[in-house]
Coordinates of C-alpha atoms in Angstrom, one line a residue:
Chain A
M1 CA 56.3 17.4 51.8
A2 CA 55.0 18.7 48.5
N3 CA 57.6 18.6 45.7
L4 CA 56.6 22.0 44.4
T5 CA 59.3 23.9 42.6
M6 CA 60.5 26.7 44.7
S7 CA 59.4 29.8 42.8
P8 CA 55.7 29.3 42.4
A9 CA 55.4 28.2 46.0
R10 CA 57.3 31.3 47.1
A11 CA 55.2 33.5 45.0
R12 CA 52.1 31.9 46.4
A13 CA 53.2 32.4 49.9
L14 CA 54.0 36.0 49.2
F15 CA 50.6 36.6 47.6
D16 CA 48.8 34.9 50.5
R17 CA 50.7 37.0 53.0
L18 CA 49.9 40.1 51.1
Q19 CA 46.2 39.2 51.2
Q20 CA 46.1 38.4 54.8
N21 CA 48.1 41.4 55.9
R22 CA 46.8 42.7 59.2
H23 CA 47.9 46.2 58.3
L24 CA 45.8 46.3 55.2
G25 CA 42.8 47.8 57.1
L26 CA 45.0 50.5 58.5
V27 CA 46.3 51.4 55.0
G28 CA 42.7 51.6 53.8
L29 CA 41.8 53.8 56.7
A30 CA 44.8 56.1 56.0
V31 CA 43.8 56.4 52.4
A32 CA 40.3 57.3 53.4
L33 CA 41.6 59.9 56.0
L34 CA 44.0 61.5 53.5
A35 CA 41.9 61.5 50.4
P36 CA 40.4 65.0 51.1
F37 CA 43.9 66.5 51.2
I38 CA 44.3 65.5 47.5
T39 CA 41.0 66.9 46.4
A40 CA 38.3 68.5 48.6
T41 CA 35.8 70.0 46.2
N42 CA 32.2 69.5 47.3
Y43 CA 31.7 67.2 44.3
A44 CA 34.7 65.0 45.2
L45 CA 33.6 64.9 48.9
S46 CA 30.1 63.9 47.9
V47 CA 31.4 61.1 45.6
M48 CA 33.7 59.8 48.4
T49 CA 31.0 60.0 51.0
S50 CA 28.7 58.0 48.8
A51 CA 31.4 55.5 48.2
L52 CA 31.8 55.1 52.0
L53 CA 28.1 54.5 52.4
F54 CA 28.2 52.0 49.7
V55 CA 31.1 50.2 51.4
M56 CA 29.0 50.0 54.6
L57 CA 26.0 48.6 52.7
A58 CA 28.2 46.1 50.8
V59 CA 29.9 44.9 54.0
G60 CA 26.5 44.5 55.6
L61 CA 25.0 42.5 52.7
N62 CA 28.2 40.5 52.7
I63 CA 27.2 39.1 56.1
V64 CA 24.1 37.7 54.6
V65 CA 25.2 36.8 51.1
G66 CA 28.9 36.3 51.5
Y67 CA 29.3 34.7 54.9
C68 CA 26.0 32.8 55.1
G69 CA 25.2 32.2 51.5
L70 CA 21.6 33.6 51.7
L71 CA 20.7 35.4 48.5
D72 CA 19.0 38.7 49.5
L73 CA 17.6 40.7 46.6
G74 CA 15.8 43.3 48.8
Y75 CA 18.6 44.7 50.9
A76 CA 17.7 48.3 50.1
A77 CA 14.7 47.8 52.3
F78 CA 16.8 47.8 55.5
F79 CA 18.6 50.9 54.1
A80 CA 15.2 52.5 53.6
I81 CA 14.0 51.6 57.0
G82 CA 17.0 53.2 58.6
A83 CA 16.8 56.3 56.5
Y84 CA 13.0 56.8 57.2
V85 CA 13.0 56.0 60.9
S86 CA 15.9 58.4 61.6
G87 CA 14.5 61.0 59.1
I88 CA 11.0 60.9 60.7
L89 CA 12.4 61.1 64.3
A90 CA 14.7 64.0 63.3
T91 CA 12.3 66.1 61.3
R92 CA 9.0 65.6 63.1
Y93 CA 10.2 65.1 66.6
G94 CA 13.4 67.1 66.5
W95 CA 15.7 64.3 67.6
P96 CA 19.4 64.8 67.0
L97 CA 20.3 62.4 64.2
L98 CA 22.8 60.4 66.2
A99 CA 20.2 59.8 68.9
T100 CA 18.0 58.0 66.4
A101 CA 20.6 55.2 66.0
P102 CA 19.3 53.0 68.8
V103 CA 15.8 53.2 67.5
V104 CA 17.0 52.5 64.0
I105 CA 18.8 49.4 65.3
V106 CA 15.6 48.2 67.0
A107 CA 13.6 48.9 63.8
A108 CA 16.1 47.0 61.7
V109 CA 16.2 44.0 64.1
V110 CA 12.4 43.9 64.1
A111 CA 12.2 44.1 60.3
G112 CA 14.9 41.4 60.1
I113 CA 12.8 39.1 62.3
V114 CA 9.6 39.9 60.5
I115 CA 10.9 39.1 57.1
G116 CA 13.6 36.6 58.1
G117 CA 11.4 34.7 60.6
P118 CA 9.1 33.0 58.1
T119 CA 11.3 33.1 55.0
L120 CA 14.5 31.6 56.3
R121 CA 12.9 28.2 56.5
L122 CA 13.0 28.4 52.7
R123 CA 16.0 27.4 50.6
S124 CA 17.9 29.8 48.5
D125 CA 15.9 30.5 45.4
Y126 CA 12.6 31.0 47.3
L127 CA 14.3 33.2 49.8
A128 CA 15.6 35.4 46.9
I129 CA 12.1 35.9 45.5
V130 CA 10.6 36.7 48.9
T131 CA 13.3 39.2 49.7
L132 CA 12.8 40.8 46.3
G133 CA 9.1 41.2 47.2
F134 CA 10.0 42.6 50.6
G135 CA 12.2 45.3 49.1
E136 CA 9.3 46.4 46.9
I137 CA 6.8 46.3 49.7
I138 CA 8.8 48.7 51.9
R139 CA 9.3 51.1 49.0
I140 CA 5.7 51.1 48.0
T141 CA 4.5 51.4 51.6
A142 CA 6.7 54.5 52.0
N143 CA 5.2 55.8 48.9
N144 CA 1.7 55.6 50.3
L145 CA 1.9 56.5 54.0
T146 CA 1.5 60.0 55.2
I147 CA 4.1 59.8 57.9
T148 CA 6.7 59.0 55.4
G149 CA 5.7 61.9 53.3
G150 CA 4.3 59.9 50.4
P151 CA 6.0 60.2 47.0
S152 CA 7.7 63.5 48.0
G153 CA 9.4 61.8 51.0
I154 CA 11.0 63.6 53.9
Y155 CA 13.1 66.7 53.5
G156 CA 15.0 69.0 55.8
I157 CA 16.8 66.2 57.6
P158 CA 19.4 67.9 59.8
G159 CA 23.1 67.2 59.7
I160 CA 25.0 65.4 62.4
M161 CA 25.9 67.2 65.6
L162 CA 28.2 65.6 68.1
L163 CA 28.8 67.1 71.5
G164 CA 28.0 70.6 70.1
V165 CA 30.4 70.2 67.2
D166 CA 28.6 70.8 63.9
L167 CA 29.5 67.9 61.5
S168 CA 26.9 68.8 58.9
G169 CA 29.3 70.3 56.3
P170 CA 30.7 68.1 53.6
V171 CA 34.1 67.7 55.4
G172 CA 32.5 66.9 58.7
L173 CA 30.1 64.5 57.2
Y174 CA 32.9 62.8 55.3
Y175 CA 35.0 62.2 58.4
T176 CA 32.0 61.1 60.4
C177 CA 31.4 58.5 57.6
V178 CA 35.0 57.4 57.7
V179 CA 34.8 56.7 61.4
V180 CA 31.4 54.9 61.3
V181 CA 32.2 52.9 58.2
A182 CA 35.6 51.9 59.4
L183 CA 34.0 50.6 62.6
A184 CA 31.4 48.8 60.5
V185 CA 34.0 47.1 58.3
L186 CA 36.0 46.1 61.3
G187 CA 32.9 44.8 63.1
A188 CA 31.8 42.8 60.1
A189 CA 35.2 41.3 59.6
R190 CA 35.5 40.2 63.2
L191 CA 32.0 38.8 63.1
G192 CA 33.1 36.7 60.1
R193 CA 36.0 35.3 62.0
S194 CA 33.9 34.5 65.2
R195 CA 32.3 31.2 66.1
L196 CA 29.1 32.5 64.6
G197 CA 31.0 33.4 61.4
R198 CA 32.3 29.9 61.2
A199 CA 28.8 28.6 61.6
W200 CA 27.7 30.8 58.7
R201 CA 30.4 29.4 56.5
F202 CA 29.4 25.8 57.3
I203 CA 25.8 26.6 56.4
R204 CA 26.9 28.2 53.2
E205 CA 28.9 25.2 52.2
D206 CA 26.5 22.5 53.2
E207 CA 23.4 23.2 55.3
D208 CA 22.5 19.6 55.9
A209 CA 25.9 18.6 57.1
A210 CA 26.0 21.7 59.3
E211 CA 22.7 20.7 60.9
A212 CA 23.8 17.1 61.3
M213 CA 26.8 18.3 63.3
G214 CA 24.6 20.2 65.7
I215 CA 24.2 23.8 64.3
N216 CA 20.8 25.3 64.8
T217 CA 20.7 26.4 61.2
Y218 CA 17.6 28.5 61.5
R219 CA 18.7 30.6 64.4
V220 CA 22.2 31.1 62.9
K221 CA 20.7 32.2 59.5
L222 CA 18.4 34.6 61.3
A223 CA 21.4 36.0 63.1
A224 CA 23.1 36.7 59.7
Y225 CA 19.9 38.3 58.4
I226 CA 19.5 40.5 61.5
G227 CA 23.2 41.5 61.3
G228 CA 22.8 42.6 57.7
A229 CA 19.7 44.5 58.6
I230 CA 21.5 46.5 61.3
W231 CA 24.3 47.4 59.0
G232 CA 21.9 48.5 56.4
G233 CA 19.8 50.5 58.8
L234 CA 22.7 52.4 60.2
A235 CA 23.9 53.2 56.7
G236 CA 20.4 54.7 56.1
I237 CA 21.0 57.3 58.9
L238 CA 24.1 58.5 57.1
F239 CA 22.3 58.5 53.8
G240 CA 19.7 60.9 55.2
A241 CA 22.4 63.1 56.7
Q242 CA 24.2 63.3 53.4
L243 CA 21.2 64.1 51.1
S244 CA 19.0 65.9 53.8
A245 CA 16.0 64.5 51.8
I246 CA 14.9 61.0 51.0
S247 CA 12.0 59.7 49.0
P248 CA 10.8 56.3 47.7
P249 CA 12.8 56.4 44.4
S250 CA 16.0 56.4 46.5
F251 CA 15.3 52.8 47.4
T252 CA 14.5 51.0 44.2
F253 CA 15.5 47.5 43.3
L254 CA 18.4 48.9 41.4
W255 CA 20.0 49.8 44.8
S256 CA 19.7 46.2 46.0
A257 CA 21.1 45.0 42.8
L258 CA 24.0 47.3 42.9
I259 CA 24.9 46.4 46.4
L260 CA 24.7 42.8 45.6
M261 CA 26.9 43.5 42.6
A262 CA 29.5 45.1 44.8
V263 CA 29.6 41.9 46.9
V264 CA 29.8 39.5 44.0
L265 CA 32.3 41.6 42.1
G266 CA 34.6 42.1 45.1
G267 CA 34.5 38.5 46.2
M268 CA 31.8 37.0 48.3
G269 CA 32.8 36.6 52.0
S270 CA 36.0 38.6 51.6
T271 CA 36.1 41.9 53.5
P272 CA 38.8 43.6 51.5
G273 CA 37.2 42.3 48.3
V274 CA 33.8 43.6 49.2
V275 CA 35.2 47.0 50.1
L276 CA 37.0 47.2 46.8
G277 CA 33.9 46.1 45.0
A278 CA 31.8 48.8 46.6
I279 CA 34.3 51.5 45.8
F280 CA 34.5 50.2 42.2
I281 CA 30.7 50.2 41.8
S282 CA 30.2 53.6 43.3
V283 CA 33.1 55.5 41.9
L284 CA 33.4 54.0 38.4
P285 CA 30.3 55.7 37.0
E286 CA 31.7 59.0 38.2
L287 CA 35.0 58.4 36.6
L288 CA 33.2 57.5 33.4
R289 CA 31.4 60.8 33.1
E290 CA 33.6 61.6 30.1
A291 CA 31.8 58.9 28.2
A292 CA 28.6 60.9 28.7
D293 CA 25.6 59.0 27.4
Y294 CA 27.6 55.8 27.1
R295 CA 28.6 55.9 30.8
Y296 CA 26.4 53.0 32.0
F297 CA 27.0 51.1 28.8
V298 CA 30.8 51.2 29.5
F299 CA 30.2 50.4 33.1
G300 CA 28.2 47.3 32.3
I301 CA 30.8 46.1 29.8
L302 CA 33.5 46.6 32.4
L303 CA 31.5 44.6 35.0
I304 CA 31.1 41.7 32.5
I305 CA 34.8 41.7 31.7
V306 CA 35.7 41.5 35.3
M307 CA 33.3 38.7 35.9
I308 CA 34.7 36.8 32.9
F309 CA 38.3 37.0 34.0
R310 CA 37.9 37.0 37.8
R311 CA 34.9 34.8 38.5
Q312 CA 35.7 34.6 42.2
G313 CA 35.7 38.4 42.4
L314 CA 38.4 41.0 42.4
W315 CA 39.7 39.9 45.7
P316 CA 38.3 36.4 46.6
A317 CA 38.1 35.1 50.1
R318 CA 40.1 32.1 49.2
A319 CA 42.7 33.2 46.7
M320 CA 43.9 29.9 45.5
E321 CA 40.8 27.9 45.2
R322 CA 42.1 25.6 42.5
Q323 CA 45.6 25.6 43.7
S324 CA 45.9 21.9 44.1
R325 CA 44.1 19.7 41.7
R326 CA 47.5 18.0 41.8
D327 CA 47.2 17.5 45.6
K328 CA 44.0 15.6 45.0
R329 CA 45.5 13.6 42.2
K330 CA 48.5 12.7 44.4
A331 CA 46.2 11.6 47.2
E332 CA 44.2 9.4 44.9
E333 CA 47.4 7.9 43.5
H334 CA 48.5 7.2 47.0
D335 CA 45.3 5.3 47.7
A336 CA 45.6 3.4 44.4
R337 CA 49.1 2.4 45.1
E338 CA 48.1 1.0 48.5
A339 CA 45.1 -0.8 46.9
K340 CA 47.4 -2.4 44.4
E341 CA 49.7 -3.7 47.1
V342 CA 46.9 -5.8 48.6
V343 CA 45.5 -7.2 45.4
P344 CA 48.2 -9.7 44.3
Chain B
M1 CA 25.3 6.1 85.0
S2 CA 22.8 3.6 86.4
D3 CA 22.7 0.1 85.0
A4 CA 19.1 0.2 83.9
A5 CA 19.5 3.5 82.0
G6 CA 22.9 2.7 80.7
R7 CA 22.3 -0.6 79.1
W8 CA 21.2 0.7 75.7
A9 CA 23.0 3.3 73.8
L10 CA 20.1 3.4 71.4
E11 CA 16.6 1.8 71.4
I12 CA 14.4 2.2 68.4
D13 CA 10.9 0.9 68.8
G14 CA 8.3 0.6 66.1
L15 CA 9.5 3.5 64.0
D16 CA 7.4 4.7 61.1
V17 CA 8.5 7.2 58.5
H18 CA 6.6 8.6 55.6
Y19 CA 8.0 10.8 52.8
G20 CA 4.7 12.0 51.4
R21 CA 3.0 8.9 50.2
V22 CA 6.1 6.7 50.4
H23 CA 6.1 4.6 53.5
A24 CA 9.9 4.4 54.1
L25 CA 10.0 2.7 57.6
R26 CA 7.3 0.4 58.8
G27 CA 7.6 -0.3 62.5
L28 CA 11.4 -0.7 62.5
S29 CA 12.9 -1.7 65.8
L30 CA 16.5 -2.2 66.8
T31 CA 18.8 -1.7 69.7
V32 CA 22.5 -0.8 70.2
G33 CA 24.0 -1.8 73.5
E34 CA 26.6 0.4 75.2
G35 CA 30.0 -0.6 73.8
E36 CA 28.6 -2.6 70.9
I37 CA 29.2 -2.3 67.2
I38 CA 25.9 -2.9 65.5
T39 CA 25.6 -3.1 61.7
L40 CA 22.4 -2.4 59.8
L41 CA 22.5 -4.1 56.4
G42 CA 20.2 -3.7 53.4
N43 CA 19.9 -2.8 49.8
N44 CA 19.4 0.6 48.3
G45 CA 16.1 2.0 49.4
A46 CA 15.5 -0.5 52.2
G47 CA 15.4 2.2 54.8
K48 CA 19.0 2.3 56.2
T49 CA 19.6 6.0 55.7
S50 CA 16.1 6.9 56.8
T51 CA 16.7 5.1 60.1
L52 CA 19.8 7.2 60.8
A53 CA 18.3 10.4 59.6
T54 CA 15.3 9.9 61.9
V55 CA 17.5 9.1 64.9
S56 CA 19.6 12.3 64.3
G57 CA 16.4 14.4 64.0
V58 CA 16.7 15.4 60.4
V59 CA 13.7 13.4 59.4
R60 CA 10.5 13.3 61.6
S61 CA 8.9 10.0 62.4
T62 CA 5.2 9.5 62.2
A63 CA 5.1 6.8 64.9
G64 CA 7.4 5.0 67.2
T65 CA 10.0 6.1 69.7
V66 CA 13.7 6.6 69.7
R67 CA 15.7 6.6 73.0
A68 CA 19.3 7.3 73.4
F69 CA 21.1 6.4 76.7
G70 CA 17.7 6.1 78.3
R71 CA 16.5 9.5 77.2
D72 CA 13.6 10.0 74.7
I73 CA 14.9 11.8 71.7
T74 CA 12.0 11.1 69.3
K75 CA 11.1 14.7 69.0
A76 CA 14.4 16.3 69.8
K77 CA 16.1 18.8 67.4
P78 CA 19.3 17.7 65.6
W79 CA 21.5 19.9 67.8
E80 CA 19.9 18.6 70.9
I81 CA 20.7 15.1 69.7
V82 CA 24.3 15.9 69.0
G83 CA 24.4 17.5 72.4
A84 CA 23.1 14.2 73.9
G85 CA 26.2 12.4 72.4
V86 CA 24.6 10.9 69.3
V87 CA 26.6 11.9 66.2
H88 CA 25.8 11.0 62.6
V89 CA 28.4 10.7 59.8
P90 CA 26.2 11.2 56.8
E91 CA 26.2 9.2 53.6
G92 CA 28.6 10.6 51.0
R93 CA 30.8 12.0 53.7
R94 CA 29.4 15.6 53.3
I95 CA 32.7 17.2 54.2
F96 CA 33.2 20.8 53.3
S97 CA 35.3 20.7 50.2
R98 CA 36.1 24.3 50.1
L99 CA 37.2 24.6 53.7
T100 CA 40.5 23.2 55.1
V101 CA 40.8 19.9 56.9
H102 CA 41.3 21.9 60.1
E103 CA 38.2 24.0 59.6
N104 CA 36.2 20.9 58.9
L105 CA 37.3 19.4 62.2
Q106 CA 36.3 22.7 64.0
L107 CA 32.7 22.1 63.0
G108 CA 32.7 19.0 65.1
G109 CA 33.4 21.1 68.1
Y110 CA 30.7 23.7 67.4
L111 CA 28.6 22.9 70.4
V112 CA 31.6 23.1 72.7
S113 CA 32.2 26.7 73.7
D114 CA 35.6 26.1 75.3
K115 CA 38.2 26.6 72.6
A116 CA 40.9 24.8 74.5
V117 CA 38.8 21.6 74.7
V118 CA 38.0 21.7 71.0
G119 CA 41.7 22.2 70.3
R120 CA 42.6 19.2 72.4
R121 CA 40.0 17.0 70.8
I122 CA 41.3 18.0 67.3
D123 CA 44.8 17.1 68.4
E124 CA 43.5 13.7 69.5
V125 CA 42.0 13.2 66.1
Y126 CA 45.3 14.1 64.4
A127 CA 47.0 11.6 66.6
L128 CA 44.5 8.9 65.6
L129 CA 44.6 9.9 61.9
P130 CA 48.1 11.2 61.1
R131 CA 47.2 11.6 57.5
L132 CA 44.8 14.3 58.4
A133 CA 47.5 16.1 60.4
E134 CA 49.7 16.1 57.3
R135 CA 47.0 17.7 55.3
R136 CA 45.5 20.1 57.9
N137 CA 45.7 23.1 55.7
Q138 CA 44.5 21.6 52.5
Q139 CA 41.0 22.0 51.3
G140 CA 38.7 19.0 52.0
G141 CA 37.9 18.6 48.3
N142 CA 41.6 17.9 47.6
L143 CA 41.7 14.8 49.8
S144 CA 41.4 11.3 48.4
G145 CA 38.1 9.4 49.0
G146 CA 39.6 7.5 51.9
E147 CA 41.0 10.6 53.5
Q148 CA 37.6 12.4 53.1
Q149 CA 35.9 9.5 54.9
M150 CA 38.5 9.7 57.6
L151 CA 37.9 13.4 57.8
A152 CA 34.1 12.9 58.1
V153 CA 34.7 10.4 60.9
G154 CA 37.3 12.7 62.6
R155 CA 34.9 15.6 62.4
A156 CA 32.3 13.5 64.3
L157 CA 34.9 12.4 66.9
V158 CA 35.6 16.1 67.8
A159 CA 32.0 16.2 69.0
K160 CA 32.9 13.3 71.5
P161 CA 30.1 11.0 70.6
K162 CA 28.9 8.3 72.9
L163 CA 27.1 6.8 70.0
L164 CA 28.6 7.1 66.5
M165 CA 26.3 6.4 63.6
L166 CA 28.0 5.9 60.2
D167 CA 26.2 5.8 56.9
E168 CA 28.0 3.7 54.3
P169 CA 31.6 4.7 55.2
S170 CA 33.0 2.2 52.7
M171 CA 31.1 3.7 49.7
G172 CA 33.3 4.1 46.7
L173 CA 36.6 3.2 48.4
A174 CA 39.3 0.7 47.4
P175 CA 39.4 -2.6 49.4
L176 CA 42.4 -1.7 51.4
V177 CA 41.0 1.7 52.3
V178 CA 37.8 0.0 53.4
T179 CA 39.9 -2.2 55.7
Q180 CA 41.5 0.9 57.1
I181 CA 38.2 2.5 57.8
M182 CA 36.8 -0.6 59.4
K183 CA 40.0 -0.8 61.6
L184 CA 39.4 2.8 62.6
I185 CA 35.8 2.1 63.6
R186 CA 36.9 -0.9 65.7
Q187 CA 39.5 1.3 67.4
I188 CA 36.9 4.0 68.1
N189 CA 34.7 1.4 69.6
A190 CA 37.5 0.0 71.7
D191 CA 37.9 3.5 73.2
G192 CA 34.4 3.1 74.5
T193 CA 32.1 4.5 71.8
S194 CA 29.0 2.6 70.7
V195 CA 28.7 2.3 67.0
L196 CA 25.7 1.9 64.6
L197 CA 27.2 1.1 61.2
V198 CA 24.9 1.2 58.2
E199 CA 26.5 -0.7 55.2
Q200 CA 25.9 -2.3 51.9
N201 CA 29.3 -3.9 52.1
A202 CA 28.1 -6.7 54.3
R203 CA 31.3 -8.6 54.3
A204 CA 33.4 -5.8 55.7
A205 CA 30.7 -4.8 58.2
L206 CA 30.0 -8.3 59.6
K207 CA 33.7 -8.7 60.2
I208 CA 33.8 -6.0 62.9
A209 CA 30.2 -5.9 64.2
H210 CA 29.0 -7.7 67.3
R211 CA 25.4 -8.0 66.2
A212 CA 23.7 -7.3 62.9
Y213 CA 20.2 -6.4 61.5
V214 CA 19.0 -6.8 58.0
V215 CA 16.4 -4.2 56.9
E216 CA 14.1 -4.8 53.9
N217 CA 11.3 -2.5 52.8
G218 CA 11.5 -0.5 56.0
V219 CA 11.3 -3.4 58.5
I220 CA 13.9 -5.7 60.2
T221 CA 13.7 -9.1 58.6
L222 CA 16.8 -10.8 60.2
Q223 CA 18.8 -10.2 63.2
G224 CA 21.4 -11.9 65.3
A225 CA 25.1 -12.2 66.2
A226 CA 27.3 -11.0 63.3
R227 CA 29.2 -14.2 63.1
E228 CA 26.0 -16.3 62.7
L229 CA 24.5 -13.9 60.2
A230 CA 27.7 -14.1 58.1
R231 CA 26.9 -17.8 57.7
D232 CA 23.2 -17.5 57.3
S233 CA 22.3 -18.7 53.9
R234 CA 19.8 -15.9 53.3
V235 CA 22.4 -13.3 54.1
V236 CA 25.1 -15.1 52.1
E237 CA 22.8 -15.3 49.1
A238 CA 21.5 -11.7 49.2
Y239 CA 24.4 -9.7 50.5
L240 CA 27.6 -11.7 50.4
G241 CA 27.2 -12.9 46.8
A242 CA 28.8 -16.3 47.5

């Protein structure tokens, strides 16, 4: 069909296959499982656990931003809701941390509906502003309520216990996170490939056309928003378990911005990309400790360089977006040729 | 289907549409009989697109009624209207340029939960439009204008419309490609689908339509059999540029 020369076509096929490899997730999981055998200092484990949490947040935000194209600038709010709800239940009412998960999910869904319900009728820019406000409202509310401990927050959040096994140590927590985050990544990826996931993509590409073809755009967008909220809320539980103390400054706008950055940097809508982006964003500042005071300066420069040279992200959802300008040109030429044949 | 309910695929009666202060449709009425191709002609801003957008539920009317196959759909939501078999191919094609041809077609089957049915319908579209089959894995944006229009029509066909509404399918296409598109529409109609065709290209549209309406300033000013309107001096002067 296409008269492409053999070698670029082959290279492309190989690259595509590499990117779509089904075993990729297993390789990632193996790396995560084996990492502590390389280095297992408390510091390394804490960095790796944070990276996992970040992966979970980025994958959750990717449902909203990457799949559905809704710009959410207040994602840390759901993270905060999860952390506070589980923290309060665990410290004040003595619930085991894992038992708080169903309540956290309900709280996240309710928050998703409360914020998404009225705002998802808005188009992108307005939605971004409202979500930005929502993120701040949650943080400031936590700062002022007594039940959330005000500015000093909640401390003494217990570690995770499962069937009498104590997983509260750094190793136990790390492996708990590996399991939970792996399931979260898998779940989000499957959701992206489902019928609902396709509907999200149609809305992202052209909301009006999607609506004209029979998609209930409002309900489908709300589903994306609620999905993102659940992922964020569950990550909040692990966050509380890791730090054992949470307070309002843990949930500033910077968090929302960094999670969004992980999604954009990795490649919106691409699960491997977003995972990579999250690891990059969370681990890089640690690797740059050598640069001391210039750490965040270098970090920023690196981010800018990546975005200049890989605008679609480190690992874009569609690797070869511009592959065939020539296909388009060929098709147009085909039309033109046919048109000439009729005009004598 | 009973005769009384089944006579009209679409009945629009006294439709009024306002965009803020702009009065876009002023009591527009028209009908599409089952199995007919009806064309709605008119200049830019006459109200052609508003009519289709109102029928498909994207724009709300301020007065008047819309009935499809005997059922009142004036206040129905877009997805309910698609579910009722009325499918709109919007102006400018509105295909998804970053998704593949195949993915574009899948959207048409969104309301059908049985994957096998959607797959079969997509295969039917490929059989009808072999050029789409050749390009099934290409991105929509890489197709030529004519192919994009075929894709937009194909996407609508996957939804199995009983009434297909097309908004300026000939826009920006070379004459031969326009002929191909019109042939396609005629073929779809021959397979039993009623068609409401909105066009500026009156010459092409009148060739395939059974009846035609002319809309000016939001109201129907002329109507009749397509063959007669093609000879009507007012139509010839204003739209056929003789």
